[in-house]
mmCIF file of C-alpha atoms in Angstrom:
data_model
loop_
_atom_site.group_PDB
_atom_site.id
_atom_site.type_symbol
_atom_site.label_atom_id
_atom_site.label_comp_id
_atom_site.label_asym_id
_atom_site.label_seq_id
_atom_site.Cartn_x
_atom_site.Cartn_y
_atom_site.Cartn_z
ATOM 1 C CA UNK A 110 -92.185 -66.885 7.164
ATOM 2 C CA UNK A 111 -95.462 -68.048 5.624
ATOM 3 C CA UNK A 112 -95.842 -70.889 2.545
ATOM 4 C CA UNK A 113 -98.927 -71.922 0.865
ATOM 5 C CA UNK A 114 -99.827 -74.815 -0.405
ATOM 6 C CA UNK A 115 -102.111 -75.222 -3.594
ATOM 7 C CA UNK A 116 -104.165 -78.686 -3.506
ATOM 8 C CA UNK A 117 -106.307 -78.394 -6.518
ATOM 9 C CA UNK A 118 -105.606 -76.363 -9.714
ATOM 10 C CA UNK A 119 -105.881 -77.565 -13.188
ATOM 11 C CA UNK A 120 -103.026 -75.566 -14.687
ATOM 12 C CA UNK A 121 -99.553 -76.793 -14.240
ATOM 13 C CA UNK A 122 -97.786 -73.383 -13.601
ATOM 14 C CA UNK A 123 -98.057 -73.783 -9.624
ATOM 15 C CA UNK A 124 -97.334 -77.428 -8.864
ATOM 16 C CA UNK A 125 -100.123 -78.673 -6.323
ATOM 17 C CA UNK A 126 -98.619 -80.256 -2.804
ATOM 18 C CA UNK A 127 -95.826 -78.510 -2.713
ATOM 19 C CA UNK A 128 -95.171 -75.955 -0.398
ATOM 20 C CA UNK A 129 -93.911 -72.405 -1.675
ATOM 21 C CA UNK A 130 -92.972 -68.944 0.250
ATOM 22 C CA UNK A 131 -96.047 -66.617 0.183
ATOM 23 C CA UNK A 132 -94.319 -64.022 -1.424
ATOM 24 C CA UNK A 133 -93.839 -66.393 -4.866
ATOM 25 C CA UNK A 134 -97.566 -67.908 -4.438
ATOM 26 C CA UNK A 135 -98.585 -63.985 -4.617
ATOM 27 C CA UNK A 136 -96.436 -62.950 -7.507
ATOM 28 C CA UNK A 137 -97.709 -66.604 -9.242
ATOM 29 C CA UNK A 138 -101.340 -65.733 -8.441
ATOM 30 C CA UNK A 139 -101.167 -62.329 -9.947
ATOM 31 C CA UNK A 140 -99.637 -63.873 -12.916
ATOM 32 C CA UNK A 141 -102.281 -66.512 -13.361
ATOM 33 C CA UNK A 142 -105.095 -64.086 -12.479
ATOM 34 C CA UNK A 143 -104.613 -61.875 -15.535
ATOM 35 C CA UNK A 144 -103.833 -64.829 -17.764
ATOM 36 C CA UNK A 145 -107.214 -66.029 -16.869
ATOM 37 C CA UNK A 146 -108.916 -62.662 -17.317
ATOM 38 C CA UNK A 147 -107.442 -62.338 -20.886
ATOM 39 C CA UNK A 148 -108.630 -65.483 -21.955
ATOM 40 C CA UNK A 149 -111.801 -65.015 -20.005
ATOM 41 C CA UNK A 150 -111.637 -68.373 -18.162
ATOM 42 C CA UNK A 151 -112.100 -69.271 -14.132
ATOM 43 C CA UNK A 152 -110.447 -71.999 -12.727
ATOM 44 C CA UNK A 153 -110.419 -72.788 -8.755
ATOM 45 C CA UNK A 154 -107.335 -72.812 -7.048
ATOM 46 C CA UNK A 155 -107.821 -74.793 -3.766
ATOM 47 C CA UNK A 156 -104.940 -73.736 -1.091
ATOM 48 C CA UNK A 157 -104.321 -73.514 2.355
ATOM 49 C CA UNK A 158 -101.822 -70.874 4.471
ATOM 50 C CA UNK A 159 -99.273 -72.408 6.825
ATOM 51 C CA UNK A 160 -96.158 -71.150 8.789
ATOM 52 C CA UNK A 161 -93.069 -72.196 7.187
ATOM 53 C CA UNK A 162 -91.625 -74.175 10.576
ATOM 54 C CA UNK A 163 -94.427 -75.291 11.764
ATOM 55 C CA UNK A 164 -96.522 -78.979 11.649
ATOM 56 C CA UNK A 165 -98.942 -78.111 8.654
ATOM 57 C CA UNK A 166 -101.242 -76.587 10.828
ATOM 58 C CA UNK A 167 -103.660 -74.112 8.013
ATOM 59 C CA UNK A 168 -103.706 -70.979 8.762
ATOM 60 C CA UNK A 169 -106.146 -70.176 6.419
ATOM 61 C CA UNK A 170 -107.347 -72.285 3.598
ATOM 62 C CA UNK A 171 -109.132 -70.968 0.891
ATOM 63 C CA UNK A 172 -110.247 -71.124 -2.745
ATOM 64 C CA UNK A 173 -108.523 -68.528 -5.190
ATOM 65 C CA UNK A 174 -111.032 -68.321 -8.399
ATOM 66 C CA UNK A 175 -108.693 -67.304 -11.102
ATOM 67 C CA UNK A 176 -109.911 -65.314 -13.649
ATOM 68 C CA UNK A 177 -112.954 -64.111 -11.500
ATOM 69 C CA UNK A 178 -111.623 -60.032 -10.674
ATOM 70 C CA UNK A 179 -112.299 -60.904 -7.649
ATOM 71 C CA UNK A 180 -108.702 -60.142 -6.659
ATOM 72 C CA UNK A 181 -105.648 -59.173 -8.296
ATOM 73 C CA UNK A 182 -103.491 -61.679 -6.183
ATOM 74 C CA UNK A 183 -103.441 -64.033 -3.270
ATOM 75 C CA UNK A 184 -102.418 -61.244 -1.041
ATOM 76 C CA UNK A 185 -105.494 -59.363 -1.931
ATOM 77 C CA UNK A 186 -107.827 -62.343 -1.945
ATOM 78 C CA UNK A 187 -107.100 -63.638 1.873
ATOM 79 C CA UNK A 188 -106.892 -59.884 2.826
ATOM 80 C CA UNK A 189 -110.415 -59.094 1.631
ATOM 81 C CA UNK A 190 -112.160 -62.318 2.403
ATOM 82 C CA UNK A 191 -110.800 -61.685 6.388
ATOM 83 C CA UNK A 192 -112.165 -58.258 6.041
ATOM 84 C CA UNK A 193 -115.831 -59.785 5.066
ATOM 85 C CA UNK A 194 -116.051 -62.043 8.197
ATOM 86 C CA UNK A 195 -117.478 -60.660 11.598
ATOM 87 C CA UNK A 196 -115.161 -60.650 14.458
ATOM 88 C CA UNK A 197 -114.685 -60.688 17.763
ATOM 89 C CA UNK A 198 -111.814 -58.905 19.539
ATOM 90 C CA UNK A 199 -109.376 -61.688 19.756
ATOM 91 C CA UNK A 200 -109.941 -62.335 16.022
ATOM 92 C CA UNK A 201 -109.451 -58.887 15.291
ATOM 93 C CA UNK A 202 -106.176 -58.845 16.617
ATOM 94 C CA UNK A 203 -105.181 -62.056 15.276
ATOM 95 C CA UNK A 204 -105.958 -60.872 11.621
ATOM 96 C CA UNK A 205 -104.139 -58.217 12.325
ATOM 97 C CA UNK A 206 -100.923 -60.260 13.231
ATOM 98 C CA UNK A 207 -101.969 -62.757 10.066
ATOM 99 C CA UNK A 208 -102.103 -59.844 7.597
ATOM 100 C CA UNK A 209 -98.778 -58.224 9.266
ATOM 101 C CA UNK A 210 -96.947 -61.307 8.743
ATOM 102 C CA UNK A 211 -98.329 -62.009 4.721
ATOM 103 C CA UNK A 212 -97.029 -58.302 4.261
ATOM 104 C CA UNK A 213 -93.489 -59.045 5.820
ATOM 105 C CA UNK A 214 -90.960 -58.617 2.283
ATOM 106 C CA UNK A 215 -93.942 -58.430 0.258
ATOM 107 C CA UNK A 216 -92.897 -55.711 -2.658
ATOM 108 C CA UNK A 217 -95.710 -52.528 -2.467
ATOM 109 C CA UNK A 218 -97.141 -53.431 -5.676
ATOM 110 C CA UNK A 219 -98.773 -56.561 -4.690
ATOM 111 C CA UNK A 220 -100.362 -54.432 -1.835
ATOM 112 C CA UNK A 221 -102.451 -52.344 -3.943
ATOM 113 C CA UNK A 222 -106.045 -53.247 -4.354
ATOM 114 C CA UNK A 223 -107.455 -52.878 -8.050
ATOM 115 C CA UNK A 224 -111.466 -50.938 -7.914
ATOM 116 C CA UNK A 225 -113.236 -52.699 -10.927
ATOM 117 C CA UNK A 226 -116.544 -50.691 -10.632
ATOM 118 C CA UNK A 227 -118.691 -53.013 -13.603
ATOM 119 C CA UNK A 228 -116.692 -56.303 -13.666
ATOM 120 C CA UNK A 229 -119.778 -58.489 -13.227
ATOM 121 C CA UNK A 230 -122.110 -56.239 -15.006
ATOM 122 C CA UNK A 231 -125.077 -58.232 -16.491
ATOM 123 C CA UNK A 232 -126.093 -56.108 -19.730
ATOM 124 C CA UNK A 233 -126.828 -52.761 -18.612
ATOM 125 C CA UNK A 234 -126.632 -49.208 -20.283
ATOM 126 C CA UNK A 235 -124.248 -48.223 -18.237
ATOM 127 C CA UNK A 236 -124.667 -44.475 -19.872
ATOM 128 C CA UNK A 237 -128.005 -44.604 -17.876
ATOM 129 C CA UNK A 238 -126.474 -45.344 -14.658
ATOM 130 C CA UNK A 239 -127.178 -42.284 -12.119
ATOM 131 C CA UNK A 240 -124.509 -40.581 -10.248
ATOM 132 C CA UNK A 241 -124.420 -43.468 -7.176
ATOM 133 C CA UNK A 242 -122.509 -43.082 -4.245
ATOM 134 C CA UNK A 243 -119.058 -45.137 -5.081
ATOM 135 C CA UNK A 244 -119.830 -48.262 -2.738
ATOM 136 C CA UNK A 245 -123.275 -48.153 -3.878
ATOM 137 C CA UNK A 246 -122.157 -48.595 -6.970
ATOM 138 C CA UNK A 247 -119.837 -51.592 -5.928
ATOM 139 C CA UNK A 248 -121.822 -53.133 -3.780
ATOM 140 C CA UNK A 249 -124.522 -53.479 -6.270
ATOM 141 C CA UNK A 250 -122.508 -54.437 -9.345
ATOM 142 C CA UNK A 251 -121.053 -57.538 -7.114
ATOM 143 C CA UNK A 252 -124.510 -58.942 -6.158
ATOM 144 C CA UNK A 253 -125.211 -58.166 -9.236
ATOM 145 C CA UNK A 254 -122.585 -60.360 -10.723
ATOM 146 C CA UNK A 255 -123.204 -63.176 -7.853
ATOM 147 C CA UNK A 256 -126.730 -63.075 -8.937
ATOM 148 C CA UNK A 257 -126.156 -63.600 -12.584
ATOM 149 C CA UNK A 258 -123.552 -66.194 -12.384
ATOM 150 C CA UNK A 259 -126.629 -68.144 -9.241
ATOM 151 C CA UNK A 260 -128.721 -67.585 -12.717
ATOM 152 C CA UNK A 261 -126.462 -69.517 -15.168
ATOM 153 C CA UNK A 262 -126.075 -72.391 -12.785
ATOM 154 C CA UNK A 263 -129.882 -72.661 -11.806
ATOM 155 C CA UNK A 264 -130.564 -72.760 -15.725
ATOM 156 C CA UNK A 265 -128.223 -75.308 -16.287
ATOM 157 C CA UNK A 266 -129.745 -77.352 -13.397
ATOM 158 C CA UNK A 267 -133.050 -76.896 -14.968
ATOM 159 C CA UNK A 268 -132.166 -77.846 -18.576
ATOM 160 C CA UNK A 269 -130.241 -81.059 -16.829
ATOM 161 C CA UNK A 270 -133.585 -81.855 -15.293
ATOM 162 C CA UNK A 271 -136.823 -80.850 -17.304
ATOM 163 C CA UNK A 272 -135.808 -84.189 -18.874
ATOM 164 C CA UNK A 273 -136.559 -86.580 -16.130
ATOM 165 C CA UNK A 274 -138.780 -84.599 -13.565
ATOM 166 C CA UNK A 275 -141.725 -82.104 -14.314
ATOM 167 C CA UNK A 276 -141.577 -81.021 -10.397
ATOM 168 C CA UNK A 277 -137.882 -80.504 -10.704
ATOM 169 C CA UNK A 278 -138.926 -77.967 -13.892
ATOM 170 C CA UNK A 279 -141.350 -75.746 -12.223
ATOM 171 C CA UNK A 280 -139.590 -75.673 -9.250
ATOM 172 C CA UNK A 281 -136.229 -74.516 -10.941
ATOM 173 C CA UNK A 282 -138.420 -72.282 -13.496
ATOM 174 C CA UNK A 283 -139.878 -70.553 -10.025
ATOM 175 C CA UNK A 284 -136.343 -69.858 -8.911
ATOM 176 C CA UNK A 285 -134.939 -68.708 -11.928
ATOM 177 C CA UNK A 286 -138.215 -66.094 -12.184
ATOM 178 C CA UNK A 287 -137.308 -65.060 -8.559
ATOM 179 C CA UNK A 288 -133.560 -64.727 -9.386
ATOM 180 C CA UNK A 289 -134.917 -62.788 -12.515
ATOM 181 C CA UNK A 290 -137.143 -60.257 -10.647
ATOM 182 C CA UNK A 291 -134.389 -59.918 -7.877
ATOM 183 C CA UNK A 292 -131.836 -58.886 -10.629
ATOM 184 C CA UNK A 293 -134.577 -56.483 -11.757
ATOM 185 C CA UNK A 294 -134.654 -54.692 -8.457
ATOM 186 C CA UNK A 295 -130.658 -54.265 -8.183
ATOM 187 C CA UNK A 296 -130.871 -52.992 -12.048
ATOM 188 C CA UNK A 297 -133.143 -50.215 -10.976
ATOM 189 C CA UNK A 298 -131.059 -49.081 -7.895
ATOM 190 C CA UNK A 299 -127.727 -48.796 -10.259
ATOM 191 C CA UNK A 300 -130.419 -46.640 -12.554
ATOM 192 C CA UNK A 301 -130.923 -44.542 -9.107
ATOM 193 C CA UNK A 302 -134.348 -45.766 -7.891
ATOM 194 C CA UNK A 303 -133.033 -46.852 -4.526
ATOM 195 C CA UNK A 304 -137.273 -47.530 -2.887
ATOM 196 C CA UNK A 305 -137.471 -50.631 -4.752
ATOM 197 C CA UNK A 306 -134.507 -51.900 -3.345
ATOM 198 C CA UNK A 307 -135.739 -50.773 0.413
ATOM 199 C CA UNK A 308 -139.092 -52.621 -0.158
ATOM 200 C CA UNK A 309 -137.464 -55.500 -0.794
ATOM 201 C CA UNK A 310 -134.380 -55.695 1.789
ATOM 202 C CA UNK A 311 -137.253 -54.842 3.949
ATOM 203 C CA UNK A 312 -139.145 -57.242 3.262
ATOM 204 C CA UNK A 313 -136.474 -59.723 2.852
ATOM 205 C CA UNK A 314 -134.868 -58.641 6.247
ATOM 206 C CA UNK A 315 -134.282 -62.649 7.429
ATOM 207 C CA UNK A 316 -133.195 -63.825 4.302
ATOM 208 C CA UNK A 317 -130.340 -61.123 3.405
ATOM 209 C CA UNK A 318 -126.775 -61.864 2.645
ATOM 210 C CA UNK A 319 -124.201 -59.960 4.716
ATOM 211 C CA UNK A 320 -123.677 -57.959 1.253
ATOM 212 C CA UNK A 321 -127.289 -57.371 0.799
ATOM 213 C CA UNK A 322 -127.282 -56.137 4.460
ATOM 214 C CA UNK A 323 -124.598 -53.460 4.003
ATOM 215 C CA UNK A 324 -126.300 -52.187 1.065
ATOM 216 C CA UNK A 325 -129.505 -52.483 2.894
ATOM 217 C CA UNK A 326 -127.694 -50.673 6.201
ATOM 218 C CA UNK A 327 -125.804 -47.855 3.542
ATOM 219 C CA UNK A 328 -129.372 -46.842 2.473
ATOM 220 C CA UNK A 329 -131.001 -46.156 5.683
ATOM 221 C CA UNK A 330 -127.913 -44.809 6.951
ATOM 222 C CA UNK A 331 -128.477 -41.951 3.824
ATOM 223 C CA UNK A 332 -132.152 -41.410 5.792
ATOM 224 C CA UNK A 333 -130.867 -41.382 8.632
ATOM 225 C CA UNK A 334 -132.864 -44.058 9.641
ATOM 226 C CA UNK A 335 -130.487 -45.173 12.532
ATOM 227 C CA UNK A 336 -133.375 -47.249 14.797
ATOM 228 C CA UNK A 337 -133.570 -49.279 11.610
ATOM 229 C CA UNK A 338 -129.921 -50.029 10.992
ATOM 230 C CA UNK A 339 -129.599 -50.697 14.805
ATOM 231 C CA UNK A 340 -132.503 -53.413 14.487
ATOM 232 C CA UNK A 341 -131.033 -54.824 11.600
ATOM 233 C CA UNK A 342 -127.854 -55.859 13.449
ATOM 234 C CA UNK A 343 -129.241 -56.688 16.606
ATOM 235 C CA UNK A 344 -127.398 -53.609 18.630
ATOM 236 C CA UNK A 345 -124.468 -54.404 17.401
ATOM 237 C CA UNK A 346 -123.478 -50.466 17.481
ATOM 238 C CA UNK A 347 -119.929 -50.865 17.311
ATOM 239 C CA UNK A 348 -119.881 -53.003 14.178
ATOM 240 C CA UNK A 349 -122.279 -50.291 12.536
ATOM 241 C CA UNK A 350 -119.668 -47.340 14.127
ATOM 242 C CA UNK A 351 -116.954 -49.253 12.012
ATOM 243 C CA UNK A 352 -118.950 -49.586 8.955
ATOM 244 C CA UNK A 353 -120.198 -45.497 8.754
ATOM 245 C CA UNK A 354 -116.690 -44.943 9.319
ATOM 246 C CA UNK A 355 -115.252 -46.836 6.434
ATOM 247 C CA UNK A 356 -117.571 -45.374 4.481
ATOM 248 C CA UNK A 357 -115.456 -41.987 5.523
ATOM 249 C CA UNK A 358 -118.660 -40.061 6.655
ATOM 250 C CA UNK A 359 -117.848 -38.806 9.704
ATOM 251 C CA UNK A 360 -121.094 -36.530 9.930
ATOM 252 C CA UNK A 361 -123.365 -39.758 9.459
ATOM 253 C CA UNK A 362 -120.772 -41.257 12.350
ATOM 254 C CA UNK A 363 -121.465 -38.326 14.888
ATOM 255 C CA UNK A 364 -125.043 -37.976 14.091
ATOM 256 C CA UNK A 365 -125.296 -42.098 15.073
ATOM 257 C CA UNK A 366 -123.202 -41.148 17.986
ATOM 258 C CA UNK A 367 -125.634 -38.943 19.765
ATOM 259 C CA UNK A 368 -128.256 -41.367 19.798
ATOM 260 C CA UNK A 369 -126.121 -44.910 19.758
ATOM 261 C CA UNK A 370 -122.702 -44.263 21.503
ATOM 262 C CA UNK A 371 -120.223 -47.044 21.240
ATOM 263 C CA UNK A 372 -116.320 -47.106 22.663
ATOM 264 C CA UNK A 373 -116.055 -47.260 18.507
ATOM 265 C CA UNK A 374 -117.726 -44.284 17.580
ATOM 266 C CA UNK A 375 -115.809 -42.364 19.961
ATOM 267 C CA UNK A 376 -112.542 -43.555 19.019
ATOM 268 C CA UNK A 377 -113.085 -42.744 15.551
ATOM 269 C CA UNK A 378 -114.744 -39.075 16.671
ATOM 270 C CA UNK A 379 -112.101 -38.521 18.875
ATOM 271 C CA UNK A 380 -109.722 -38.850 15.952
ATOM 272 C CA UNK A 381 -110.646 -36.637 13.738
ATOM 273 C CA UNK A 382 -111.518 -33.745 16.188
ATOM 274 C CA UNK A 383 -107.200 -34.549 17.354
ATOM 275 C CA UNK A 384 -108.456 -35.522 20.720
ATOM 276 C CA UNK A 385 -105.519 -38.011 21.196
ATOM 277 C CA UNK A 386 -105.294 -38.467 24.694
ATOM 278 C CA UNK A 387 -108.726 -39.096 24.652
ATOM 279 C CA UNK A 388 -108.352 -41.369 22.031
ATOM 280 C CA UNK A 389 -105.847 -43.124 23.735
ATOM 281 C CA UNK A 390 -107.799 -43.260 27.049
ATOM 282 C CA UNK A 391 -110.515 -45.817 25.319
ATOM 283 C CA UNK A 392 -110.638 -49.445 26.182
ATOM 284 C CA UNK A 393 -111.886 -52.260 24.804
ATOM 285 C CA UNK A 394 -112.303 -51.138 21.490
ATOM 286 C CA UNK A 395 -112.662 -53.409 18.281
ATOM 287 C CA UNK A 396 -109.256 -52.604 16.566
ATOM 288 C CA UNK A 397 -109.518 -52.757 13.049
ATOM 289 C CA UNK A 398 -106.032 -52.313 10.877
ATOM 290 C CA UNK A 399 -107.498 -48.527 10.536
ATOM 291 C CA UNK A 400 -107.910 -47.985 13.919
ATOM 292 C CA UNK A 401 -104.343 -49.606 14.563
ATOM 293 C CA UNK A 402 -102.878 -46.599 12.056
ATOM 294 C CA UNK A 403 -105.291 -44.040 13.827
ATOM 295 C CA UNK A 404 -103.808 -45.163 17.375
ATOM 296 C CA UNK A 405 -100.041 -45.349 16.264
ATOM 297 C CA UNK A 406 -100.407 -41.737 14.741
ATOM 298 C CA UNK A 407 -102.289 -40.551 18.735
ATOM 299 C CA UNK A 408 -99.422 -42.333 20.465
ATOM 300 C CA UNK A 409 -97.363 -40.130 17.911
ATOM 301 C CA UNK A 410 -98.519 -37.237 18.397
ATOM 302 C CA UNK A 411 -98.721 -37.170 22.309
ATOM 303 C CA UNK A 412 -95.065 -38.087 22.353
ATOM 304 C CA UNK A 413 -95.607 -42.073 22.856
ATOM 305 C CA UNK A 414 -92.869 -42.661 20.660
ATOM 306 C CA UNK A 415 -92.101 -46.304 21.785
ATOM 307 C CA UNK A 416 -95.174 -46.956 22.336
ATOM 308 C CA UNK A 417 -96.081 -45.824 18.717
ATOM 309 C CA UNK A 418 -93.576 -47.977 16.936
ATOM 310 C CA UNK A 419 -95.072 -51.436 18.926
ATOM 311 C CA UNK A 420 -98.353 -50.683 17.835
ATOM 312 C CA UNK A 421 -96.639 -49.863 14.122
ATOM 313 C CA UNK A 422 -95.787 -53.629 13.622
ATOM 314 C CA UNK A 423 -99.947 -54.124 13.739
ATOM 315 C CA UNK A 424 -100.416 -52.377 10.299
ATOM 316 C CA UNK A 425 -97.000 -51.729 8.808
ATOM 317 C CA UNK A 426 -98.060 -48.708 7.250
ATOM 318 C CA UNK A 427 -95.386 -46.984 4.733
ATOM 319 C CA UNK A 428 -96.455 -43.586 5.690
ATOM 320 C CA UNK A 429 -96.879 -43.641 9.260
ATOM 321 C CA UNK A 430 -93.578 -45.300 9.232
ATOM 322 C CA UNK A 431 -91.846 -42.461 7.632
ATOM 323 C CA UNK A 432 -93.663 -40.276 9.874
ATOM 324 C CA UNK A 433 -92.429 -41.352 12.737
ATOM 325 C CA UNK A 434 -88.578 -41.443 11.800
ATOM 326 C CA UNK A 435 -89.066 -38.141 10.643
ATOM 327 C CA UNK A 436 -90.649 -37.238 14.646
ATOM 328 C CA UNK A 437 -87.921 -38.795 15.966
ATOM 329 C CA UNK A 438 -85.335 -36.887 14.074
ATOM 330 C CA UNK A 439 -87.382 -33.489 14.510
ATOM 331 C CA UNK A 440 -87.780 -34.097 18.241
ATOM 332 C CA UNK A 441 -83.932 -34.277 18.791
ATOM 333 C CA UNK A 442 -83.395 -31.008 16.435
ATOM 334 C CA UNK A 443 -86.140 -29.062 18.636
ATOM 335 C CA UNK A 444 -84.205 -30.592 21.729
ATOM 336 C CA UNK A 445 -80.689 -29.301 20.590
ATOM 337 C CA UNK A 446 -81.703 -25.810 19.736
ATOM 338 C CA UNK A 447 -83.233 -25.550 23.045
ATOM 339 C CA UNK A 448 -80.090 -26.203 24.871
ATOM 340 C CA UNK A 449 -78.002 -23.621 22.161
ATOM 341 C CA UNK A 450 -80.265 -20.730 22.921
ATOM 342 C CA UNK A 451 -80.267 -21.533 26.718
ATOM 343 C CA UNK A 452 -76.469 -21.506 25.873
ATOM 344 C CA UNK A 453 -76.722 -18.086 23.679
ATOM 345 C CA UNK A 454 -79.048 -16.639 26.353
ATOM 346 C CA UNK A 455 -76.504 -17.184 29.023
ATOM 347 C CA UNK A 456 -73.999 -15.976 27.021
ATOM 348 C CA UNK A 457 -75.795 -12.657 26.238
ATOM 349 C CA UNK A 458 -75.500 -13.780 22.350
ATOM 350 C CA UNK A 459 -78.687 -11.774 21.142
ATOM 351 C CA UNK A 460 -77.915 -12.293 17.480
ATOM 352 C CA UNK A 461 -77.165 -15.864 18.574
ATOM 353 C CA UNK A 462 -80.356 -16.289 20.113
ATOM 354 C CA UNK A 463 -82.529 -14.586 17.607
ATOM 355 C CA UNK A 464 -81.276 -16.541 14.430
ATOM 356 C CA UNK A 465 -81.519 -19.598 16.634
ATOM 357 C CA UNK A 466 -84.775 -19.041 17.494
ATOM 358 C CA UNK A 467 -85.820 -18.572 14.056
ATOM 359 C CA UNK A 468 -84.507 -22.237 12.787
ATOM 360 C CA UNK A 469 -86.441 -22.985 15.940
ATOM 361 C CA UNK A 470 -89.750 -22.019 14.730
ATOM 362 C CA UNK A 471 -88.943 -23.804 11.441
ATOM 363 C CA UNK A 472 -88.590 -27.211 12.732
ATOM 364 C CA UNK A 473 -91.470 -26.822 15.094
ATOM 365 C CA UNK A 474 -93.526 -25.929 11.997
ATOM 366 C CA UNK A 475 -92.382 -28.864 10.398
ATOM 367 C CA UNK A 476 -92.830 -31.223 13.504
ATOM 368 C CA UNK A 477 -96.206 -29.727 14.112
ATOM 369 C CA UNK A 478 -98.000 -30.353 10.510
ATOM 370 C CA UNK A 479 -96.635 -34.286 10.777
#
């Protein structure tokens, strides 16, 4: 079982240095988040993940900003801030294992993640915003936001300073006309002129945040402009695989493929054509928690039942769960029916067989559109 631990938090709700059971800490979080919201406040919430029998060790520490929409819960937070970092394969499947074990008893409705698509919006007609792409649209209302809140602290710096050092001034007033002509840009891609925003990213390639690079990567990636997203992430083609196919464009993904082939790209391919075995056949593959439900459905479906409910416990999804209780259970009706008509057939039982038969075909139906 997993505890957190809050050691900073000006609000006496959660008592700091004491430990708690995850599952309270998430419900407390959620309650403080929209407390925060309403009363349009942040406050920092400085914590730190441990196992419940265990020395301390953190398995995760953290800073929950209530208040910001960043996330609806603590649940949420950890989960999306893992999802940000880069990892290798033993991460992968140790973030797997960490989320896994924060979702152990936690009730469904902490699970859901909350879209907020102008939460940070920094006064724009949002009538005049084009018909974006939906993580365009998110991508650039967050650096948006992250931009405008840089700008508030910058101009407090500068006010703090003008005072004592004329450098310090037109130093700060050069950032804050940067920060001001950067906002500028990301104003004009949510109004839908997307070649401003490719100058600069282009021109900015060195400097770019790992946000600013997936935007940067989701545009050429619309142009097709695979050499370019390649280059911008150093070859990393199985990263770029994963992100065109959490974007859900599998076209994009098997256009990339032709030219860039990774073990990713044709794990996810194989997938949606229902090449399971095939699927199944890959090694070495970055497992994300979507591949894990893509390769417990394949082990499903090619009869890996076992085999199917191991890799279950990697993403404890609802759905796939049900799915394969109701395999199990359609499996052993198929299997009994074919032992009555052998029965019925040996018999000579004609009517037997035929109305048997039938029920057959109904279950198979069933079994075959899980």
């Amino acid at each position: 079982m997993l505890q957190v631990m809050f050691t900073q938090l000006n609000d006496n709700t959660i008592k700091k240095n004491e430990r708690m059971d995850f599952v309270d800490a998430v419900k407390q979080s959620a309650i403080l988040e929209q407390k925060y919201r309403e009363d349009k406040k942040k406050v920092n919430g400085d914590f730190y993940l441990i196992e419940k029998e265990s020395d301390g060790t953190a398995l995760y520490t953290g800073t929950f900003i209530f208040g910001s929409h960043y996330a609806p819960n603590l649940y949420i937070h950890i989960k999306k801030k893992l999802e940000e970092i880069k990892m290798n394969k033993q991460q992968q499947r140790e973030r797997i294992e960490l989320i896994a074990k924060m979702e152990d008893g936690l009730p469904d409705i902490y699970k859901k993640e909350e879209v907020i698509e102008n939460a940070h919006l920094l006064n724009l007609d949002v009538s005049r915003i084009s018909k974006l792409k939906k993580w365009q649209r998110r991508s650039i209302y967050a650096l948006t936001g992250l931009l405008g809140f840089a700008f508030v602290g910058t101009v407090f710096y500068m006010v703090m300073t003008i005072a004592q050092y004329d450098v310090a001034y037109n130093k700060e007033r050069q950032t804050v006309a940067a920060q001001e002509k950067t906002l500028e840009i990301y104003e004009q891609g949510l109004l839908g002129n997307k070649n401003e925003m490719l100058d600069y990213f282009n021109e900015n390639q060195k400097n770019l945040t790992d946000e600013e690079k997936k935007i940067y990567a989701g545009l050429l990636l619309e142009d097709k402009k695979f050499k370019e997203v390649v280059r911008l992430y150093n070859n990393d083609l199985g990263y770029i695989a994963t992100m065109i196919s959490n974007r859900g464009d599998i076209n994009t993904l098997k256009e990339f493929h032709k030219d860039f082939p990774s073990k990713e790209s044709s794990f996810d391919i194989f997938y949606t054509d229902k090449k399971y075995k095939e699927l199944l056949a890959l090694k070495d593959v970055d497992m994300t928690v979507k591949r894990s439900e893509m390769k417990t459905y394949a082990l499903m479906k090619t009869g890996k039942l076992e085999e199917a409910k191991s890799e279950l416990s990697n993403n404890n999804n609802d759905d796939l769960k049900g799915k394969l209780t109701e395999y199990e259970k359609l499996s052993k009706e198929i299997k009994e029916l074919n032992e009555a008509i052998k029965i019925a057939k040996d018999s000579k039982k004609d009517k037997e067989v035929k109305a048997l038969g039938k029920k057959k075909a109904e279950v198979e139906k069933k079994f075959n559109a899980l």
